[in-house]
Each structure stands twice: as C-alpha cells, then as structure tokens.
Short mmCIF file of C-alpha atoms and ligand atoms in Angstrom, two decimals:
data_model
loop_
_atom_site.label_atom_id
_atom_site.label_comp_id
_atom_site.label_asym_id
_atom_site.label_seq_id
_atom_site.Cartn_x
_atom_site.Cartn_y
_atom_site.Cartn_z
CA MET P 1 110.01 59.58 146.23
CA PHE P 2 112.49 59.36 149.10
CA ILE P 3 112.80 62.08 151.72
CA VAL P 4 116.16 62.52 153.47
CA PHE P 5 116.43 64.79 156.53
CA ILE P 6 119.91 66.19 157.15
CA ILE P 7 120.28 66.69 160.91
CA GLY P 8 123.21 67.74 163.09
CA THR P 9 124.39 70.22 165.69
CA ALA P 10 124.74 73.93 164.77
CA GLY P 11 127.40 74.47 162.13
CA SER P 12 128.04 70.75 161.58
CA GLY P 13 127.81 71.27 157.81
CA LYS P 14 124.18 70.39 157.04
CA SER P 15 123.54 73.10 154.45
CA LEU P 16 126.80 72.69 152.55
CA LEU P 17 126.40 68.91 152.52
CA THR P 18 122.85 69.35 151.19
CA ALA P 19 124.28 71.48 148.37
CA SER P 20 127.14 69.10 147.56
CA LEU P 21 125.07 65.94 147.77
CA ASP P 22 122.48 67.55 145.48
CA GLU P 23 125.17 68.36 142.92
CA TRP P 24 126.79 64.95 143.26
CA LEU P 25 123.47 63.13 142.79
CA LYS P 26 122.59 65.30 139.80
CA MET P 27 125.94 64.44 138.23
CA SER P 28 125.07 60.76 138.66
CA LYS P 29 121.82 61.44 136.78
CA GLN P 30 119.57 61.23 139.83
CA ASP P 31 116.38 63.26 140.01
CA VAL P 32 116.86 65.29 143.19
CA SER P 33 115.33 68.38 144.85
CA ILE P 34 116.07 70.40 147.96
CA VAL P 35 113.77 71.60 150.73
CA ASN P 36 114.99 74.23 153.17
CA LEU P 37 113.31 73.56 156.50
CA ASP P 38 115.45 76.07 158.40
CA PRO P 39 113.33 79.22 158.94
CA GLY P 40 116.32 81.05 160.44
CA ALA P 41 118.71 80.60 157.50
CA LEU P 42 120.01 83.93 156.21
CA THR P 43 121.96 82.63 153.23
CA LEU P 44 122.08 79.14 151.77
CA PRO P 45 124.72 77.48 149.56
CA TYR P 46 121.97 76.19 147.20
CA SER P 47 118.66 77.39 145.73
CA PRO P 48 115.91 75.46 147.48
CA ASP P 49 113.02 74.06 145.42
CA VAL P 50 110.79 74.44 148.46
CA ASP P 51 111.63 77.01 151.12
CA VAL P 52 110.01 77.19 154.54
CA ARG P 53 111.01 80.86 154.75
CA ASN P 54 108.15 81.52 152.32
CA TYR P 55 105.78 80.37 155.08
CA VAL P 56 107.30 81.91 158.21
CA ASP P 57 109.28 85.09 158.75
CA VAL P 58 111.49 84.79 161.83
CA GLU P 59 112.44 88.48 161.90
CA LYS P 60 108.80 89.50 161.85
CA LEU P 61 108.06 87.07 164.69
CA MET P 62 110.87 88.64 166.69
CA THR P 63 109.53 92.17 166.33
CA GLU P 64 105.85 91.25 166.62
CA HIS P 65 106.30 89.13 169.75
CA GLY P 66 109.28 90.95 171.27
CA LEU P 67 111.33 87.73 171.13
CA GLY P 68 114.96 86.84 170.66
CA PRO P 69 116.03 84.65 167.72
CA ASN P 70 115.58 81.35 169.57
CA GLY P 71 112.16 82.23 170.98
CA ALA P 72 111.07 83.24 167.49
CA LEU P 73 112.38 79.97 166.05
CA VAL P 74 110.30 78.02 168.58
CA ILE P 75 107.16 79.79 167.34
CA ALA P 76 108.36 79.37 163.76
CA SER P 77 108.57 75.59 164.09
CA ASP P 78 105.02 75.47 165.44
CA LEU P 79 103.87 77.65 162.52
CA ILE P 80 105.62 75.32 160.07
CA ALA P 81 103.67 72.45 161.61
CA ASP P 82 100.45 74.40 160.83
CA GLU P 83 101.49 74.83 157.19
CA ILE P 84 102.60 71.25 156.72
CA GLU P 85 99.88 70.32 154.22
CA LYS P 86 100.83 73.16 151.86
CA ILE P 87 104.54 72.41 152.18
CA SER P 88 103.86 68.73 151.52
CA SER P 89 101.88 69.45 148.35
CA GLU P 90 104.70 71.69 147.13
CA ILE P 91 107.11 68.79 147.65
CA GLU P 92 104.82 66.28 145.99
CA GLU P 93 104.44 68.54 142.95
CA LEU P 94 108.21 68.38 142.43
CA GLN P 95 107.84 64.66 141.64
CA SER P 96 111.52 64.11 142.36
CA ASP P 97 112.90 60.70 143.19
CA ILE P 98 114.96 61.99 146.09
CA VAL P 99 114.34 65.08 148.22
CA LEU P 100 117.06 66.42 150.52
CA VAL P 101 115.70 68.33 153.51
CA ASP P 102 118.09 70.75 155.21
CA THR P 103 117.04 71.28 158.83
CA SER P 104 117.44 74.01 161.41
CA GLY P 105 120.79 74.95 162.95
CA GLN P 106 119.01 74.85 166.29
CA MET P 107 118.82 71.09 166.16
CA GLU P 108 116.85 70.80 169.39
CA LEU P 109 113.97 72.67 167.74
CA PHE P 110 113.54 70.00 165.14
CA ALA P 111 114.72 67.03 167.17
CA PHE P 112 113.27 67.65 170.60
CA ARG P 113 110.11 69.74 170.31
CA ALA P 114 106.83 68.01 169.55
CA SER P 115 106.57 69.89 166.24
CA GLY P 116 109.75 68.27 164.81
CA PRO P 117 108.67 64.63 164.65
CA TYR P 118 105.16 65.85 163.70
CA ILE P 119 106.62 67.78 160.74
CA ALA P 120 108.83 64.83 159.76
CA ASN P 121 105.90 62.46 159.96
CA GLU P 122 103.42 64.66 158.11
CA LEU P 123 105.81 65.92 155.43
CA THR P 124 104.34 63.72 152.69
CA LYS P 125 103.73 60.00 153.18
CA GLU P 126 106.84 59.00 151.25
CA THR P 127 109.69 56.79 152.49
CA LYS P 128 112.02 58.72 154.79
CA GLY P 129 115.49 58.49 156.25
CA ILE P 130 117.86 60.57 158.36
CA VAL P 131 121.45 61.63 157.78
CA TYR P 132 123.01 62.58 161.12
CA LEU P 133 126.22 64.63 161.03
CA PHE P 134 129.11 64.33 163.47
CA ASP P 135 131.30 67.42 163.03
CA SER P 136 134.89 66.12 162.58
CA VAL P 137 136.64 68.92 164.39
CA PHE P 138 134.27 68.70 167.34
CA SER P 139 134.43 64.89 167.46
CA VAL P 140 138.23 64.68 167.81
CA ASN P 141 137.74 64.78 171.58
CA PRO P 142 136.33 61.41 172.75
CA LEU P 143 134.01 63.09 175.28
CA ASN P 144 132.50 65.24 172.50
CA TYR P 145 132.25 62.18 170.29
CA ILE P 146 130.33 60.31 173.00
CA SER P 147 128.06 63.29 173.70
CA ASN P 148 127.29 63.38 169.99
CA LEU P 149 126.50 59.65 170.06
CA PHE P 150 123.87 60.36 172.70
CA LEU P 151 122.41 63.17 170.60
CA SER P 152 122.22 60.94 167.55
CA ALA P 153 120.60 58.22 169.67
CA ALA P 154 118.08 60.78 170.93
CA VAL P 155 117.28 61.74 167.34
CA TYR P 156 116.84 58.08 166.41
CA ASN P 157 114.55 57.64 169.41
CA ARG P 158 112.37 60.56 168.42
CA PHE P 159 112.00 59.85 164.71
CA LEU P 160 112.40 56.06 164.52
CA LEU P 161 113.50 56.35 160.90
CA PRO P 162 116.42 54.57 159.23
CA GLN P 163 119.47 56.68 160.04
CA ILE P 164 123.00 56.93 158.67
CA HIS P 165 125.85 58.66 160.51
CA LEU P 166 128.43 60.81 158.78
CA LEU P 167 131.69 62.35 159.96
CA SER P 168 131.32 65.72 158.23
CA LYS P 169 134.13 68.11 157.12
CA CYS P 170 136.63 65.21 157.11
CA ASP P 171 138.97 67.34 154.94
CA LEU P 172 139.70 69.45 158.04
CA LEU P 173 141.44 66.60 159.90
CA PRO P 174 144.56 64.59 159.08
CA LYS P 175 143.78 61.14 157.70
CA ASN P 176 144.96 59.32 160.86
CA GLU P 177 142.60 61.38 163.05
CA VAL P 178 139.69 60.61 160.71
CA ASN P 179 140.53 56.90 160.79
CA ARG P 180 140.75 56.97 164.56
CA ILE P 181 137.26 58.48 164.96
CA VAL P 182 135.86 55.99 162.44
CA SER P 183 137.44 53.15 164.44
CA TRP P 184 135.71 54.43 167.60
CA SER P 185 132.41 53.87 165.83
CA THR P 186 133.09 50.19 165.24
CA ASN P 187 135.41 49.10 168.00
CA GLN P 188 134.77 49.68 171.70
CA ALA P 189 138.38 48.86 172.66
CA THR P 190 139.78 51.66 170.43
CA LEU P 191 137.39 54.19 171.92
CA GLU P 192 138.25 53.03 175.42
CA SER P 193 141.99 53.34 174.79
CA SER P 194 141.55 56.86 173.32
CA ILE P 195 139.56 57.87 176.38
CA GLU P 196 142.36 56.54 178.60
CA GLN P 197 144.96 58.45 176.58
CA LYS P 198 143.20 61.75 176.06
CA LEU P 199 141.05 62.25 179.15
CA GLU P 200 141.61 62.17 182.86
CA GLY P 201 139.72 62.39 186.16
CA THR P 202 135.97 62.91 186.05
CA LYS P 203 135.90 63.33 182.28
CA ARG P 204 137.56 59.95 181.80
CA LEU P 205 135.24 58.19 184.24
CA LEU P 206 132.16 59.84 182.78
CA SER P 207 133.19 58.99 179.22
CA ILE P 208 133.85 55.34 180.06
CA ASN P 209 130.45 55.02 181.76
CA MET P 210 128.66 56.79 178.90
CA MET P 211 130.45 54.60 176.37
CA GLN P 212 129.40 51.46 178.21
CA ALA P 213 125.80 52.67 178.31
CA ILE P 214 125.88 53.28 174.55
CA TYR P 215 127.22 49.80 173.86
CA LYS P 216 124.69 48.26 176.27
CA LEU P 217 121.94 49.95 174.27
CA GLY P 218 123.33 48.27 171.16
CA LEU P 219 123.89 51.63 169.46
CA ARG P 220 126.55 50.59 167.01
CA PHE P 221 127.01 51.93 163.52
CA LEU P 222 129.74 52.77 161.06
CA LEU P 223 130.63 56.45 160.85
CA LEU P 224 131.23 57.45 157.22
CA PRO P 225 133.73 60.29 156.64
CA VAL P 226 132.54 62.87 154.12
CA SER P 227 133.61 66.28 152.90
CA ALA P 228 131.21 68.72 151.30
CA LYS P 229 134.27 70.70 150.12
CA THR P 230 136.22 67.93 148.35
CA ASN P 231 133.36 65.43 147.86
CA GLU P 232 135.47 62.74 149.51
CA GLY P 233 133.24 59.91 150.74
CA MET P 234 130.22 60.97 148.67
CA THR P 235 130.01 57.57 146.94
CA ASN P 236 129.82 55.81 150.31
CA VAL P 237 127.14 58.21 151.49
CA ASN P 238 125.12 57.50 148.38
CA THR P 239 125.51 53.73 148.80
CA ALA P 240 124.45 53.93 152.47
CA LEU P 241 121.41 56.02 151.53
CA GLU P 242 120.43 53.63 148.75
CA ARG P 243 120.73 50.76 151.21
CA ILE P 244 118.42 52.28 153.85
CA LEU P 245 115.91 53.82 151.42
CA THR P 246 115.67 51.43 148.51
CA GLY P 247 117.35 48.23 149.67
CA GLY P 248 120.28 48.95 147.38
CA GLU P 249 118.49 50.03 144.20
CA LYS P 250 119.06 53.38 142.47
CA TYR P 251 116.58 56.19 143.20
CA THR P 252 116.07 57.09 139.54
CA TYR P 253 115.85 54.72 136.57
N1 LIG T 301 136.37 72.45 155.23
C1 LIG T 301 135.07 72.20 155.23
N2 LIG T 301 134.21 73.12 155.69
C2 LIG T 301 132.90 72.84 155.69
C3 LIG T 301 132.40 71.59 155.22
N3 LIG T 301 131.05 71.61 155.35
C4 LIG T 301 130.73 72.81 155.86
N4 LIG T 301 131.84 73.56 156.06
C5 LIG T 301 131.90 74.92 156.60
O1 LIG T 301 131.37 74.91 157.91
C6 LIG T 301 130.56 76.07 158.14
C7 LIG T 301 129.16 75.64 158.51
O2 LIG T 301 128.60 74.95 157.41
P1 LIG T 301 127.03 74.90 157.15
O3 LIG T 301 126.81 74.02 155.98
O4 LIG T 301 126.45 76.25 157.13
O5 LIG T 301 126.57 74.17 158.50
P2 LIG T 301 125.09 74.00 159.04
O6 LIG T 301 125.07 72.75 159.85
O7 LIG T 301 124.11 74.11 157.93
O8 LIG T 301 124.98 75.27 159.98
P3 LIG T 301 123.66 75.83 160.70
O9 LIG T 301 122.51 75.64 159.75
O10 LIG T 301 123.96 77.25 161.00
O11 LIG T 301 123.52 74.97 161.93
C8 LIG T 301 130.64 76.88 156.85
O12 LIG T 301 131.64 77.84 157.00
C9 LIG T 301 131.01 75.86 155.81
O13 LIG T 301 131.72 76.42 154.73
C10 LIG T 301 133.33 70.63 154.75
O14 LIG T 301 133.01 69.50 154.33
N5 LIG T 301 134.66 70.99 154.79
MG1 LIG T 302 122.39 75.32 157.75
#
C-alpha cells in the first residue's frame, strides 16, 4: 500500500485533483482509495472511502468552544491525532494499493502544527509520498512562485517524505505561460530574467535574494503541469508517483 498526501495552499485544487487522479488511476486498472483528511470540507468532488469528518465535527467544536472556523480546525487537527489508530485501521482494511489523502485547505494546520507530521507519520506504517500543488494562476507572478517554493520547502522539511511538485489548473493559463513557469523550476537564468522583467524595486531585490537562497539550498525539481479538469499531464503525474513510491513499478499487478 502506498499513501499519497495531496498538499497545497487554500484553493490550489487538492480536492479536485484527488477526484481526477482517483478516476484516472481506476481507468488504468489501479486499485485506489481516497481518504478525506480535511475536517472543514463542506462538499467534496468525490466520495471518500475514509472520512475524517466522521471523527470530528468542526461546527460542533465552534459552538461548544465559542471558536471561529480556524480555531476550531486547530482543535480538530489535534482530535484527529487522537483518533489516528482508528483512522489507520480503517485505511488498512481497504487493502488498496494506492491511497490518495486529501488534506486541509488550511495548509498550515497540517504542515506546520505538531499534529500534522504526527498524523502523517502515524497514519499506517505504509510507504508514503507527498504531492505539492503550485496553483498556476497564483504562480504566474515570480514573487508568488518563489514564496510557494519556500512553502513547499517548508513542507519537505517537516515531513521528510519523497515529494513531487505539480503546477495545478494548468488549463487556466496559455501554454506559453505554463512553459515559462515550468522553465523557472529547472533554470535559474529564466527565473532571474522573469524577475527582472516583471518586478521592480524591493520586490525585485527580495525575489532575487530569495531565489538565490533556494538555489543555494539545492532545492531544485521539475514542476509538472496538470489539470484536474482536462486531465492534461495526468500520465506524467502517475509516472512521477510511481518513480518516488515504487522505483518505477506499477502499484497494482
Ligand atoms: N480550471 C480548473 N479549475 C480547477 C482545477 N482544479 C480545481 N479547480 C477549481 O478550483 C477551485 C478550488 O478547487 P479545490 O479542488 O476545491 O481546491 P482545494 O485545494 O481542495 O481547496 P481547499 O480544500 O478549500 O483548500 C474549484 O472551483 C475547482 O473547480 C483545474 O485543474 N482546472
Ligand atoms: Mg479541498
């Protein structure tokens, strides 16, 4: 069994990608299940096989503790950590070869609170990986792109799991914009020249310095464009996942 956490900033397309990837994998005869780990989700574009909302009720937490939605979600993630054994056995009972885990819109809850890495670590003892989403529309601006790089590096730092990086919702941008962002991920000179072209003053200086820090840290990876609407790029996502999880083998035989 392989567990794949889908992580990204609010609205970056985690839930829809979970749904589309699930369908895509099922069409390629893979044995796949979905876990919803977002206690705050109101509606989901898929039917989860395991749903954390059966363990914690965010609305009830809000009324019982007089909290706003974010305060309640903080408590919810600690409560999920308490229920981790039950959630894990539910997942293990599925006996799927690949399990997609949709995570909270409030990414910092999962990525930066102690409960997040604890949950990721304790959620079964199976092989795990992370899919980190860069929202295309947000990433068009080089400063946003670089900020997102730092976030993805922070996630990597916290979980220390094999991680792939996707440019989500690529159908929303013209092809040349998509190619440009992808080239930033592999070529420092292209990113630098876009920063020079698109930014000025403090933003330009800050972006250049941040970019250099990223490259000094050796944080280099290929951004894979994907669309959960058109399924463009899904084959590449699958290949990248197979590479980090199975060393290139299929999940299901
Ligand atoms: N055009 C297009 N829209 C997308 C794509 N993926 C997601 N969306 C839209 O973007 C919005 C947010 O998508 P979600 O899948 O809910 O994003 P999320 O990251 O799960 O959001 P939160 O859980 O609230 O953080 C929805 O309106 C989706 O229909 C995509 O590949 N292409
Ligand atoms: Mg979602």
